[in-house]
């Protein structure tokens, strides 16, 4: 079969790789129907996250079950399924607590020795616990398929940030970052009942989408100017809940600066490039809570799925570039150059 591999920084290729196959009784093989490129994939693309030459890449996909192992009981060939960006066994203590990303037997698509999501098929360990079955009729609805694909990562990650930030009815929320996760954070904040949502971003097409998703205000400034702008919008106090969806030192400093005393930051931006770190003294003095991390999206899919199916939540507009498998290298380049927000791959 064919799949995307990374050989070196800025060197993404589509090559022949060994066919995905059942190896353990709990495995399933999924034929990929849709996949996409994640902003976090760009750290490997840019050489800021180590990868072995020829390593598989991609962790967001949905598709059709082609084969199951002898112990798989909840899925059959022909089922349409979505995969969270990590697999998990569903039975360990962490999974029981909903923290599937800390599963003792879990793993990440595209890690050494595993299939990546940006290929024609994927071997899925612990298929019963990992995969979520979708309505078969979704296969004939392109827009719905795109929205369902967002359940594999960005929608659940935005939701995780909103939950960590304590978003609820009547709250004022600020979202740092205008990428797909930040935009899904806007969707999540609206879904959870936020009264006011301030989106921070400098790219007009993205902030326009943020308004479509529910943002009431947009701040285009950065750094101290952004802090001042948000505080001006909030009578000098800042936001009750702040979603940090970038992961740089500057973005986190901005997040702290725009948080209201007693407020919370939900952080889901993959940390990178941090030099001096956070000032814990400021956070201590102002009673600011910090919650977040790797989003356990498998635990959130059952909650979010009905709203995507009904159209109450539609994250599909975050995908603004469509390619086939051969076009994946160009999809990476477009996202790296910020001419595309998020690339979707059609098989």
mmCIF file with all atom_site columns, N, CA and C in Angstrom, residues 88-104 129 296 298-299:
data_model
loop_
_atom_site.group_PDB
_atom_site.id
_atom_site.type_symbol
_atom_site.label_atom_id
_atom_site.label_alt_id
_atom_site.label_comp_id
_atom_site.label_asym_id
_atom_site.label_entity_id
_atom_site.label_seq_id
_atom_site.pdbx_PDB_ins_code
_atom_site.Cartn_x
_atom_site.Cartn_y
_atom_site.Cartn_z
_atom_site.occupancy
_atom_site.B_iso_or_equiv
_atom_site.pdbx_formal_charge
_atom_site.auth_seq_id
_atom_site.auth_comp_id
_atom_site.auth_asym_id
_atom_site.auth_atom_id
_atom_site.pdbx_PDB_model_num
ATOM 1  N N  . UNK A 1 88  ? -5.929  3.190  22.529 1.00 0.00 ? 88  UNK A N  1
ATOM 2  C CA . UNK A 1 88  ? -5.964  2.908  23.967 1.00 0.00 ? 88  UNK A CA 1
ATOM 3  C C  . UNK A 1 88  ? -6.725  1.609  24.204 1.00 0.00 ? 88  UNK A C  1
ATOM 4  N N  . UNK A 1 89  ? -6.423  0.960  25.337 1.00 0.00 ? 89  UNK A N  1
ATOM 5  C CA . UNK A 1 89  ? -7.000  -0.366 25.574 1.00 0.00 ? 89  UNK A CA 1
ATOM 6  C C  . UNK A 1 89  ? -8.398  -0.321 26.185 1.00 0.00 ? 89  UNK A C  1
ATOM 7  N N  . UNK A 1 90  ? -8.787  0.812  26.750 1.00 0.00 ? 90  UNK A N  1
ATOM 8  C CA . UNK A 1 90  ? -10.124 0.968  27.294 1.00 0.00 ? 90  UNK A CA 1
ATOM 9  C C  . UNK A 1 90  ? -10.363 0.325  28.638 1.00 0.00 ? 90  UNK A C  1
ATOM 10 N N  . UNK A 1 91  ? -9.370  -0.344 29.211 1.00 0.00 ? 91  UNK A N  1
ATOM 11 C CA . UNK A 1 91  ? -9.601  -1.078 30.460 1.00 0.00 ? 91  UNK A CA 1
ATOM 12 C C  . UNK A 1 91  ? -8.615  -0.724 31.572 1.00 0.00 ? 91  UNK A C  1
ATOM 13 N N  . UNK A 1 92  ? -7.530  -0.052 31.267 1.00 0.00 ? 92  UNK A N  1
ATOM 14 C CA . UNK A 1 92  ? -6.559  0.277  32.315 1.00 0.00 ? 92  UNK A CA 1
ATOM 15 C C  . UNK A 1 92  ? -7.140  1.368  33.229 1.00 0.00 ? 92  UNK A C  1
ATOM 16 N N  . UNK A 1 93  ? -6.454  1.649  34.325 1.00 0.00 ? 93  UNK A N  1
ATOM 17 C CA . UNK A 1 93  ? -6.966  2.624  35.296 1.00 0.00 ? 93  UNK A CA 1
ATOM 18 C C  . UNK A 1 93  ? -7.109  4.010  34.674 1.00 0.00 ? 93  UNK A C  1
ATOM 19 N N  . UNK A 1 94  ? -6.170  4.387  33.822 1.00 0.00 ? 94  UNK A N  1
ATOM 20 C CA . UNK A 1 94  ? -6.260  5.709  33.190 1.00 0.00 ? 94  UNK A CA 1
ATOM 21 C C  . UNK A 1 94  ? -7.456  5.784  32.246 1.00 0.00 ? 94  UNK A C  1
ATOM 22 N N  . UNK A 1 95  ? -7.663  4.742  31.452 1.00 0.00 ? 95  UNK A N  1
ATOM 23 C CA . UNK A 1 95  ? -8.819  4.731  30.553 1.00 0.00 ? 95  UNK A CA 1
ATOM 24 C C  . UNK A 1 95  ? -10.117 4.795  31.343 1.00 0.00 ? 95  UNK A C  1
ATOM 25 N N  . UNK A 1 96  ? -10.177 4.088  32.467 1.00 0.00 ? 96  UNK A N  1
ATOM 26 C CA . UNK A 1 96  ? -11.378 4.108  33.301 1.00 0.00 ? 96  UNK A CA 1
ATOM 27 C C  . UNK A 1 96  ? -11.663 5.512  33.821 1.00 0.00 ? 96  UNK A C  1
ATOM 28 N N  . UNK A 1 97  ? -10.614 6.305  33.987 1.00 0.00 ? 97  UNK A N  1
ATOM 29 C CA . UNK A 1 97  ? -10.768 7.685  34.456 1.00 0.00 ? 97  UNK A CA 1
ATOM 30 C C  . UNK A 1 97  ? -10.999 8.667  33.312 1.00 0.00 ? 97  UNK A C  1
ATOM 31 N N  . UNK A 1 98  ? -10.984 8.157  32.072 1.00 0.00 ? 98  UNK A N  1
ATOM 32 C CA . UNK A 1 98  ? -11.171 9.027  30.921 1.00 0.00 ? 98  UNK A CA 1
ATOM 33 C C  . UNK A 1 98  ? -9.898  9.644  30.383 1.00 0.00 ? 98  UNK A C  1
ATOM 34 N N  . UNK A 1 99  ? -8.751  9.288  30.971 1.00 0.00 ? 99  UNK A N  1
ATOM 35 C CA . UNK A 1 99  ? -7.478  9.837  30.509 1.00 0.00 ? 99  UNK A CA 1
ATOM 36 C C  . UNK A 1 99  ? -6.837  8.840  29.546 1.00 0.00 ? 99  UNK A C  1
ATOM 37 N N  . UNK A 1 100 ? -7.465  8.669  28.394 1.00 0.00 ? 100 UNK A N  1
ATOM 38 C CA . UNK A 1 100 ? -7.035  7.643  27.445 1.00 0.00 ? 100 UNK A CA 1
ATOM 39 C C  . UNK A 1 100 ? -5.661  7.908  26.860 1.00 0.00 ? 100 UNK A C  1
ATOM 40 N N  . UNK A 1 101 ? -5.208  9.146  26.887 1.00 0.00 ? 101 UNK A N  1
ATOM 41 C CA . UNK A 1 101 ? -3.877  9.464  26.353 1.00 0.00 ? 101 UNK A CA 1
ATOM 42 C C  . UNK A 1 101 ? -2.756  8.986  27.261 1.00 0.00 ? 101 UNK A C  1
ATOM 43 N N  . UNK A 1 102 ? -3.089  8.564  28.479 1.00 0.00 ? 102 UNK A N  1
ATOM 44 C CA . UNK A 1 102 ? -2.095  7.998  29.383 1.00 0.00 ? 102 UNK A CA 1
ATOM 45 C C  . UNK A 1 102 ? -2.235  6.482  29.508 1.00 0.00 ? 102 UNK A C  1
ATOM 46 N N  . UNK A 1 103 ? -3.004  5.877  28.620 1.00 0.00 ? 103 UNK A N  1
ATOM 47 C CA . UNK A 1 103 ? -3.206  4.429  28.643 1.00 0.00 ? 103 UNK A CA 1
ATOM 48 C C  . UNK A 1 103 ? -1.871  3.690  28.697 1.00 0.00 ? 103 UNK A C  1
ATOM 49 N N  . UNK A 1 104 ? -1.794  2.702  29.567 1.00 0.00 ? 104 UNK A N  1
ATOM 50 C CA . UNK A 1 104 ? -0.525  1.989  29.750 1.00 0.00 ? 104 UNK A CA 1
ATOM 51 C C  . UNK A 1 104 ? -0.160  1.161  28.528 1.00 0.00 ? 104 UNK A C  1
ATOM 52 N N  . UNK A 1 129 ? -11.881 -0.710 21.706 1.00 0.00 ? 129 UNK A N  1
ATOM 53 C CA . UNK A 1 129 ? -11.780 0.415  22.632 1.00 0.00 ? 129 UNK A CA 1
ATOM 54 C C  . UNK A 1 129 ? -11.425 1.709  21.921 1.00 0.00 ? 129 UNK A C  1
ATOM 55 N N  . UNK A 1 296 ? -7.558  13.889 25.756 1.00 0.00 ? 296 UNK A N  1
ATOM 56 C CA . UNK A 1 296 ? -8.056  12.507 25.657 1.00 0.00 ? 296 UNK A CA 1
ATOM 57 C C  . UNK A 1 296 ? -9.310  12.462 24.780 1.00 0.00 ? 296 UNK A C  1
ATOM 58 N N  . UNK A 1 298 ? -10.632 10.438 22.750 1.00 0.00 ? 298 UNK A N  1
ATOM 59 C CA . UNK A 1 298 ? -11.491 9.246  22.735 1.00 0.00 ? 298 UNK A CA 1
ATOM 60 C C  . UNK A 1 298 ? -12.591 9.358  23.779 1.00 0.00 ? 298 UNK A C  1
ATOM 61 N N  . UNK A 1 299 ? -12.282 9.969  24.912 1.00 0.00 ? 299 UNK A N  1
ATOM 62 C CA . UNK A 1 299 ? -13.283 10.119 25.965 1.00 0.00 ? 299 UNK A CA 1
ATOM 63 C C  . UNK A 1 299 ? -14.333 11.172 25.603 1.00 0.00 ? 299 UNK A C  1
#
